[in-house]
Coordinates of C-alpha atoms and ligand atoms in Angstrom, one line a residue:
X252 CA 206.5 202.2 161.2
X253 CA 206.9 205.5 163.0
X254 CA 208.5 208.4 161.5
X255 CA 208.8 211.8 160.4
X256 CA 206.5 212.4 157.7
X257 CA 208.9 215.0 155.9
X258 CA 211.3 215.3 153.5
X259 CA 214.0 214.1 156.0
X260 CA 216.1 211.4 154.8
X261 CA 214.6 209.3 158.1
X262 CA 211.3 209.3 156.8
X263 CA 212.0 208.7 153.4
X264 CA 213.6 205.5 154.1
X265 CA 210.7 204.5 156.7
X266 CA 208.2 205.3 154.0
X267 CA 210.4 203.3 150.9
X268 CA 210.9 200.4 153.5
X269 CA 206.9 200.2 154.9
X270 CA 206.7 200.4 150.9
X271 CA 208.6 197.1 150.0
X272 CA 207.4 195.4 152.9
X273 CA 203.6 195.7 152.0
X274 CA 204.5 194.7 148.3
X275 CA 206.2 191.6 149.7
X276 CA 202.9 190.8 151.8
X277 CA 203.3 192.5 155.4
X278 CA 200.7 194.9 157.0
X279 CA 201.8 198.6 157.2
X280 CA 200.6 200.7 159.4
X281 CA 202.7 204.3 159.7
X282 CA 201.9 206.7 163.2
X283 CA 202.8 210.1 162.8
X284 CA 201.4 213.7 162.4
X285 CA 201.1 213.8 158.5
X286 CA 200.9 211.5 155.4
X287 CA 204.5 210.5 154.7
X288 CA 205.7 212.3 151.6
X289 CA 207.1 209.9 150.0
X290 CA 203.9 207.0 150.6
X291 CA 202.4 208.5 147.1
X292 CA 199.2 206.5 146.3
X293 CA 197.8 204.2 148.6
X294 CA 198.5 200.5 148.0
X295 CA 197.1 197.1 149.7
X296 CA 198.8 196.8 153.0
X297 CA 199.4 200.0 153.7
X298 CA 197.6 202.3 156.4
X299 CA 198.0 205.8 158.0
X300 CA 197.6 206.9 161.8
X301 CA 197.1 210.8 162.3
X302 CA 199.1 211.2 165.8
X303 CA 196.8 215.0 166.5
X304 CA 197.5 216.6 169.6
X305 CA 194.5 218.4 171.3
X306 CA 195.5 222.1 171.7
X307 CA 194.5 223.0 175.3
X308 CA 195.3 226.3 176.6
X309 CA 196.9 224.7 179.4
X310 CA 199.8 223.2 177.3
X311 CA 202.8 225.8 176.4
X312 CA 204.1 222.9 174.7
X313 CA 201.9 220.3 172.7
X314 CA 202.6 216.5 174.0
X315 CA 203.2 214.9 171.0
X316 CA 205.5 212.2 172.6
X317 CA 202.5 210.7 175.0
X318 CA 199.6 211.3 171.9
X319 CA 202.2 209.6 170.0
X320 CA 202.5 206.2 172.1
X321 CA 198.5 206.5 173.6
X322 CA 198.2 205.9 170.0
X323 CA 200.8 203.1 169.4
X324 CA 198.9 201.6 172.2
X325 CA 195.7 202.1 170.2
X326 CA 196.9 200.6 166.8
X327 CA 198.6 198.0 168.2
X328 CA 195.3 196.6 169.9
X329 CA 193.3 197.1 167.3
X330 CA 195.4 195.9 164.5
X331 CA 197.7 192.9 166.0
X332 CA 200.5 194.1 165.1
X333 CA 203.7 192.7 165.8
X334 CA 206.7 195.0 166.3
X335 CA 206.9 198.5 165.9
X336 CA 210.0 199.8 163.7
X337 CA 210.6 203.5 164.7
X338 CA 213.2 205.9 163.0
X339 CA 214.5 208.5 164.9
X340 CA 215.2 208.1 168.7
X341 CA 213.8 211.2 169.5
X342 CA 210.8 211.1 170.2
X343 CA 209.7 208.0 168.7
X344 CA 211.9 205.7 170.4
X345 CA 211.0 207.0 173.8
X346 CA 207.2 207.1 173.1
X347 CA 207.5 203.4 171.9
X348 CA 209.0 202.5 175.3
X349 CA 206.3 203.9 177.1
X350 CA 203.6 202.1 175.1
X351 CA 205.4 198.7 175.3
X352 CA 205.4 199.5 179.2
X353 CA 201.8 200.3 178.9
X354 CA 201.2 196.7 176.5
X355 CA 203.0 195.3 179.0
X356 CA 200.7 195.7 182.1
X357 CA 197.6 194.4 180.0
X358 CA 199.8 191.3 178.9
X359 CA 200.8 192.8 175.6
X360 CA 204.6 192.1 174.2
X361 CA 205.5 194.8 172.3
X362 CA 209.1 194.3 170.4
X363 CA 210.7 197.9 169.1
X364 CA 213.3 198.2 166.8
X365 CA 215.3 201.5 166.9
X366 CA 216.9 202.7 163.5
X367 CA 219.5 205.7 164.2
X368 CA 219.7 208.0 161.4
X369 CA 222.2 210.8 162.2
X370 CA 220.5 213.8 163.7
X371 CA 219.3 212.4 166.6
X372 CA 223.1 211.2 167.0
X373 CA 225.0 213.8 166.0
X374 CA 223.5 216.9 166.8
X375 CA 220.6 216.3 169.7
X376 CA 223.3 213.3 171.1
X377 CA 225.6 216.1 171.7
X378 CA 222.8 218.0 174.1
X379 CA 223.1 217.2 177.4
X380 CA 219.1 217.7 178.0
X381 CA 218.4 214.8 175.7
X382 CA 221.2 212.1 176.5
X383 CA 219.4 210.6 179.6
X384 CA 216.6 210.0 177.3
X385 CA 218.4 208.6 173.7
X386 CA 220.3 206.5 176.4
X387 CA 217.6 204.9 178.3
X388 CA 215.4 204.6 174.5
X389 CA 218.6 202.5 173.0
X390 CA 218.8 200.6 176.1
X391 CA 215.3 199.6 176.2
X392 CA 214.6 198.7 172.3
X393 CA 215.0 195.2 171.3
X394 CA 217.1 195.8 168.4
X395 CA 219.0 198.8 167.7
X396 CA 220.0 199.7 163.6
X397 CA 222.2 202.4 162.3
X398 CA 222.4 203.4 158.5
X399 CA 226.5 203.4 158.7
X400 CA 229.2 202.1 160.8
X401 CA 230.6 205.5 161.0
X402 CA 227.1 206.8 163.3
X403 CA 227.4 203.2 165.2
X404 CA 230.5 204.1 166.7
X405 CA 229.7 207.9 167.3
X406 CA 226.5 206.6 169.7
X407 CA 229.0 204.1 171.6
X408 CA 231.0 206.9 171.9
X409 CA 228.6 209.8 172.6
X410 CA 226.3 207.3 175.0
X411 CA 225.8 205.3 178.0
X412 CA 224.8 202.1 175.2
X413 CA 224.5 198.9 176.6
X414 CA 223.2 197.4 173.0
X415 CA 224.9 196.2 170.1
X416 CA 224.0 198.1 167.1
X417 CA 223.5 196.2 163.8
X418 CA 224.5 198.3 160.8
X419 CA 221.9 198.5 158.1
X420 CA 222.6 200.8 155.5
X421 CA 220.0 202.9 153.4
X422 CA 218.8 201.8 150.3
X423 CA 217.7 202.8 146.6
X424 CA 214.4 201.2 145.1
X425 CA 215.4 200.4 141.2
X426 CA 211.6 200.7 139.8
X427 CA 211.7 204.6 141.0
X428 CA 214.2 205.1 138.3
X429 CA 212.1 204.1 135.9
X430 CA 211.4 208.0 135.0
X431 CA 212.1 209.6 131.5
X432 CA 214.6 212.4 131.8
X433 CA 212.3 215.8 130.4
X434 CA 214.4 216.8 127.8
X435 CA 212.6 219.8 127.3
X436 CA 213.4 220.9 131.0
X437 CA 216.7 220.2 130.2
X438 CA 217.2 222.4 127.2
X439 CA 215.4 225.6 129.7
X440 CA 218.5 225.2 132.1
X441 CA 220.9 224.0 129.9
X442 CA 219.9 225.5 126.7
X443 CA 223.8 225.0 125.3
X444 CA 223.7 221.4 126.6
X445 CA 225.8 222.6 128.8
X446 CA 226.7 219.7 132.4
X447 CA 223.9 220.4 135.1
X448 CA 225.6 219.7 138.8
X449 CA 222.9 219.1 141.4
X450 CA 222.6 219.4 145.3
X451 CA 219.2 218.3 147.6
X452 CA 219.0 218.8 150.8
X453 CA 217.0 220.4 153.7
X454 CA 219.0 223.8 153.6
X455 CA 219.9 223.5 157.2
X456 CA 223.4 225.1 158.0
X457 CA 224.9 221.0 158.7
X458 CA 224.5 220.4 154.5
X459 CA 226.7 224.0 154.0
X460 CA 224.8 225.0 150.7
X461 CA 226.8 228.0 150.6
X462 CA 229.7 225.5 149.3
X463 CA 227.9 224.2 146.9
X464 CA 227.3 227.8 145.6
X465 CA 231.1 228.0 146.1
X466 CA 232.5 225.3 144.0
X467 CA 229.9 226.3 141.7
X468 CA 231.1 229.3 141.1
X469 CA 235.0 228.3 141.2
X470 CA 233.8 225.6 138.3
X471 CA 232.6 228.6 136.4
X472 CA 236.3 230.0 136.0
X473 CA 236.6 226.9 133.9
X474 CA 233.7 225.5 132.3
X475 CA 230.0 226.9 131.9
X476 CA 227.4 224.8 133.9
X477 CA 224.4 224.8 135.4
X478 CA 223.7 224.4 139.1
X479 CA 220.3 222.7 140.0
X480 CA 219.1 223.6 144.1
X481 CA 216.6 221.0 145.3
X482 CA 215.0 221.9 148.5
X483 CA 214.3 224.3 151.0
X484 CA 215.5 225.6 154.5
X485 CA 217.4 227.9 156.9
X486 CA 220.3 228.7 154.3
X487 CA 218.0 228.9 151.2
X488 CA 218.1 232.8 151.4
X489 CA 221.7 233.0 152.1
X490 CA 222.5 231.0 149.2
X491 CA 220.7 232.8 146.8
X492 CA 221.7 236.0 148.2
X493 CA 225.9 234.1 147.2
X494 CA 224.6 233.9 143.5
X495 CA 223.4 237.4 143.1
X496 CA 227.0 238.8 144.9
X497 CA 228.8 236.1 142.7
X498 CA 226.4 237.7 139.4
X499 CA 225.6 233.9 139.2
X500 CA 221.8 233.7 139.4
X501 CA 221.0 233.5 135.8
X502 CA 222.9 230.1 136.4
X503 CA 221.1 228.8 139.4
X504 CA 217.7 227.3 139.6
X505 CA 215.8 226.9 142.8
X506 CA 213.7 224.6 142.5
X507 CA 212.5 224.0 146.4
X508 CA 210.8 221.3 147.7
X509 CA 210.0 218.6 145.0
X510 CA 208.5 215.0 146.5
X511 CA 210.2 212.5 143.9
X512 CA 213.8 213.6 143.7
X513 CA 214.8 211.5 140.9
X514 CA 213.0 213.7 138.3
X515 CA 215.6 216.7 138.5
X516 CA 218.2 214.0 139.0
X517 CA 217.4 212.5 135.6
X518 CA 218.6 215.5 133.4
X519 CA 221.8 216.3 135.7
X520 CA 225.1 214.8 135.5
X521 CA 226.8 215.6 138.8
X522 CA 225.9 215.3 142.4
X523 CA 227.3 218.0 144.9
X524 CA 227.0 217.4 148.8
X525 CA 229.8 219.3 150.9
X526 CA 228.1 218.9 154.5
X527 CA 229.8 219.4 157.9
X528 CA 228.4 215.5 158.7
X529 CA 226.3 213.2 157.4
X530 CA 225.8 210.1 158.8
X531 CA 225.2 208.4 155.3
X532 CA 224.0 210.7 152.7
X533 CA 220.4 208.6 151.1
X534 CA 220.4 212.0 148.4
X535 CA 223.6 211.1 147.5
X536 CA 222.7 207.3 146.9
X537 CA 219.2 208.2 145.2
X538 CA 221.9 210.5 142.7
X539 CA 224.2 207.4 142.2
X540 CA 221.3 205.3 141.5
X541 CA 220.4 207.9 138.7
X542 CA 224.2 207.5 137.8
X543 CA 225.6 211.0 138.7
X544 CA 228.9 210.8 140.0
X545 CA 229.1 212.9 143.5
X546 CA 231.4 215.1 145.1
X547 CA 231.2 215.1 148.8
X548 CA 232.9 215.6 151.8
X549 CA 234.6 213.4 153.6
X550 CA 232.7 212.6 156.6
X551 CA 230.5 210.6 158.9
X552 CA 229.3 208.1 156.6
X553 CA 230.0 209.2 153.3
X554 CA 233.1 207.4 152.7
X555 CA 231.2 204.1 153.3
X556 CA 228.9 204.9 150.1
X557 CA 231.3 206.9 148.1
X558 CA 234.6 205.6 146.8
X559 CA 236.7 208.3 146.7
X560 CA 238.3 208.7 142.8
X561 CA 235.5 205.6 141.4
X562 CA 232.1 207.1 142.5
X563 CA 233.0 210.5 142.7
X564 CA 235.5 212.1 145.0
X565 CA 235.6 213.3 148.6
X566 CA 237.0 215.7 149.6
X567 CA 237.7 218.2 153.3
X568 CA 234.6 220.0 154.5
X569 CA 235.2 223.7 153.2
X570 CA 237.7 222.7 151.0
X571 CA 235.8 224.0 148.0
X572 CA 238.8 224.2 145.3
X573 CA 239.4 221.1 145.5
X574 CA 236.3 220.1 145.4
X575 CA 235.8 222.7 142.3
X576 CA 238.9 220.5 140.8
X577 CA 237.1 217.3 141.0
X578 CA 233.8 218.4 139.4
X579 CA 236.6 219.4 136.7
X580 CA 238.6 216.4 136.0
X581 CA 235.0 214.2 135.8
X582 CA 233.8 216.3 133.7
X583 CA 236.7 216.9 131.5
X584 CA 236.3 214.7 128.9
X585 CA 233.2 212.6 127.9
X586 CA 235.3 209.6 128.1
X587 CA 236.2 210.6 131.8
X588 CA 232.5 211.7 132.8
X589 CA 231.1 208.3 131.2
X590 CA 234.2 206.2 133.6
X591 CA 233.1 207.8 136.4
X592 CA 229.2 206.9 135.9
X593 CA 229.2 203.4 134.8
X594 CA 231.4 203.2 138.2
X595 CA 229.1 205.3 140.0
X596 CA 225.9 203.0 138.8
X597 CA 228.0 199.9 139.7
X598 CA 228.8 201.3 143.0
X599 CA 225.0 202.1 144.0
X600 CA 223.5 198.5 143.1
X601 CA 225.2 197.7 146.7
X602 CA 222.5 199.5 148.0
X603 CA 219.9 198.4 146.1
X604 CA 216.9 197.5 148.3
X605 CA 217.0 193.9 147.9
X606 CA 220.3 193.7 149.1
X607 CA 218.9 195.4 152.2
X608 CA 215.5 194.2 152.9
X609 CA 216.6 191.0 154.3
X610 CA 218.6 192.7 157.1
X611 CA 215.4 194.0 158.6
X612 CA 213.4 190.8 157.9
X613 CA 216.2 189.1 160.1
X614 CA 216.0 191.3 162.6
X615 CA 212.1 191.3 163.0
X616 CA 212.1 187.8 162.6
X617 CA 214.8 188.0 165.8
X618 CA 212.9 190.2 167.9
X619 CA 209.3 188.4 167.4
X620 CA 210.7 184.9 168.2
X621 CA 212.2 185.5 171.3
Ligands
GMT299 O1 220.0 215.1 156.6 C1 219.2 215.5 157.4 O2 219.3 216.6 158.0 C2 217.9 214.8 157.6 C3 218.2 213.5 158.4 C4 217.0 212.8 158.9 O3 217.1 212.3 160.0 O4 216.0 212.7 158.2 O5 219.0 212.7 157.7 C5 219.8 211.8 158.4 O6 219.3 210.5 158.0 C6 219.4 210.1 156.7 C7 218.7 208.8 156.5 O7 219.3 207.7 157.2 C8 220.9 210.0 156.3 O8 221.0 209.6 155.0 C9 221.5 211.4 156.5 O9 222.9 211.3 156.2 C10 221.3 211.9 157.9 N1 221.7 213.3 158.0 C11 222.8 213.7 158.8 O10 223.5 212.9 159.3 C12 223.1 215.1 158.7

């Protein structure tokens, strides 16, 4: 597995997916430049390549794309390993073409699977400087995945593809929500019991947190709440500069960065994501797993996970009153919140990793036979 080793959605669902697969009996081995925050402790199966990049004075610019495959190369000597499943085209895909070249010469078949995940669609796609390469990396992989139909047919749009791309969407692991909600950090936000909404994300400006401050604040006409911010990023200042303007603050919590997502999600009741795009939305699955209903926007692939008026609602980037309106009517009665979140829990086992797992093992089993 090769990924990033952040918070990122990609490598989350690298990490959760290396995860099942060494439970189920494979052998693991993740290349990239940090432990994988989501790998928690180490388990039988599972192994960790540091890709570290020398820093000569003579590079303006560290190489991590040729460290990266010189050490594909490496692991896949030493270790046997069978196909490489990199997330993210850039750079991973385009390293793991080089090293199959490089297996190649010495006799060496190396398959690659390519998973797209959004980003490296959507926004570096759209950059000229990085098409030739996200083109020729498709083209090259042995099998090419994408988390929602809505981001396969962006990159036959946006690209010169020659592959088909199997849709795989992301998945939720049912024995992570096997957490107690902490009551007592319940009560400290909510101290009136009053509903908590919720929104994770990176903070970049694509997630538009400022909305989420908005509708926040347009629910607070209404009904008192409390609004839960899980992450950190570019807009984190901006948004908490919103609450104090709004005299909203004593409402928020920040919470930044926290590695296992469902713990906030387990004393909040509604899950707000109002990004510009978002090829599937895994925060927004990991709070329907938790069964929070969410209010998102209607885009990319978020209308392949949420049903609009059963799982939550979706609603026009930007449009915050309506989106205000929605968090409303679920919340409006307990009867209506409770209809929305037995829905919202039926609607997540779709995703549940069982369900998914077997779509990879079918295509590794497709790309090592041939
Ligand atoms: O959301 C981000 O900015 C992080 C990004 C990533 O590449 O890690 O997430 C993308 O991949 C996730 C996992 O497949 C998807 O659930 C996210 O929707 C997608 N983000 C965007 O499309 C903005």
């Amino acid at each position: 597995m090769v990924c990033y080793p952040t918070f990122g959605g990609s490598g989350v669902v690298a990490t959760e997916l290396g995860k099942a697969l060494a439970a189920r009996g494979h052998e693991i081995h993740f290349i990239t430049y940090n432990t994988p925050v989501r790998l928690g402790s180490f388990k039988p199966g599972i192994f960790y390549h540091e890709v570290r990049v020398s820093d000569y004075p003579l590079f303006d610019y560290p190489p991590y794309e040729l460290v990266l495959a010189s050490k594909m190369v490496e692991v896949v000597k030493d270790h046997d390993i069978d196909l490489i499943h990199v997330h993210y085209a850039i750079p991973h895909a385009s390293a793991a073409i080089t090293a199959k070249k490089i297996l190649a010469e010495e006799g060496i078949s190396l398959p690659i699977v390519t998973t797209l995940h959004g980003t490296d669609i959507t926004l570096l796609g759209k950059d000229i400087s990085f098409e030739p390469v996200i083109s020729f990396a498709i083209n090259k992989s042995d099998a090419v995945t994408a988390v929602s139909e809505d981001l396969k047919s962006e990159t036959n749009k946006l690209f010169g593809v020659n592959k088909e791309i199997e849709v795989v969407p992301n998945f939720f692991c049912p024995n992570h929500l096997n957490v107690e909600a902490d009551e007592e950090f319940r009560l400290k936000i909510a101290p009136d019991g009053q509903p908590i909404l919720i929104h994770i994300s990176n903070f970049r400006p694509v997630k538009r947190v400022l909305d989420a401050v908005k509708v926040f604040n347009k629910v607070l006409e209404t009904r008192d709440c409390r609004l839960l911010l899980v992450g950190d990023g570019p807009d984190r200042t901006a948004a908490d500069k919103l609450c104090r303007e709004y005299g909203i603050d004593h409402k928020v919590v920040f919470l930044g960065k926290v590695k296992n997502p469902i713990e906030p999600l387990m004393i909040s009741d509604l899950f707000i994501l109002p990004s510009e795009a978002e090829s599937f939305g895994l925060a927004a699955l990991e709070a329907m797993a938790a069964g929070l209903p969410v209010i998102a926007t209607n885009t990319g692939g978020l209308p392949e996970l949420v049903e609009n008026g059963v799982s939550g609602f979706l609603c026009s980037v930007g449009d915050v009153e309506s989106m205000a309106s929605r968090v409303l009517k679920i919340l409006s009665t307990e009867e209506s919140f409770k209809g929305y979140r037995s829905s919202t829990l039926e609607r997540a086992q779709t995703f549940q990793i069982d369900s998914v797992l077997p779509k990879y093992l079918n295509i590794y089993n497709n790309v090592t036979s041939n």
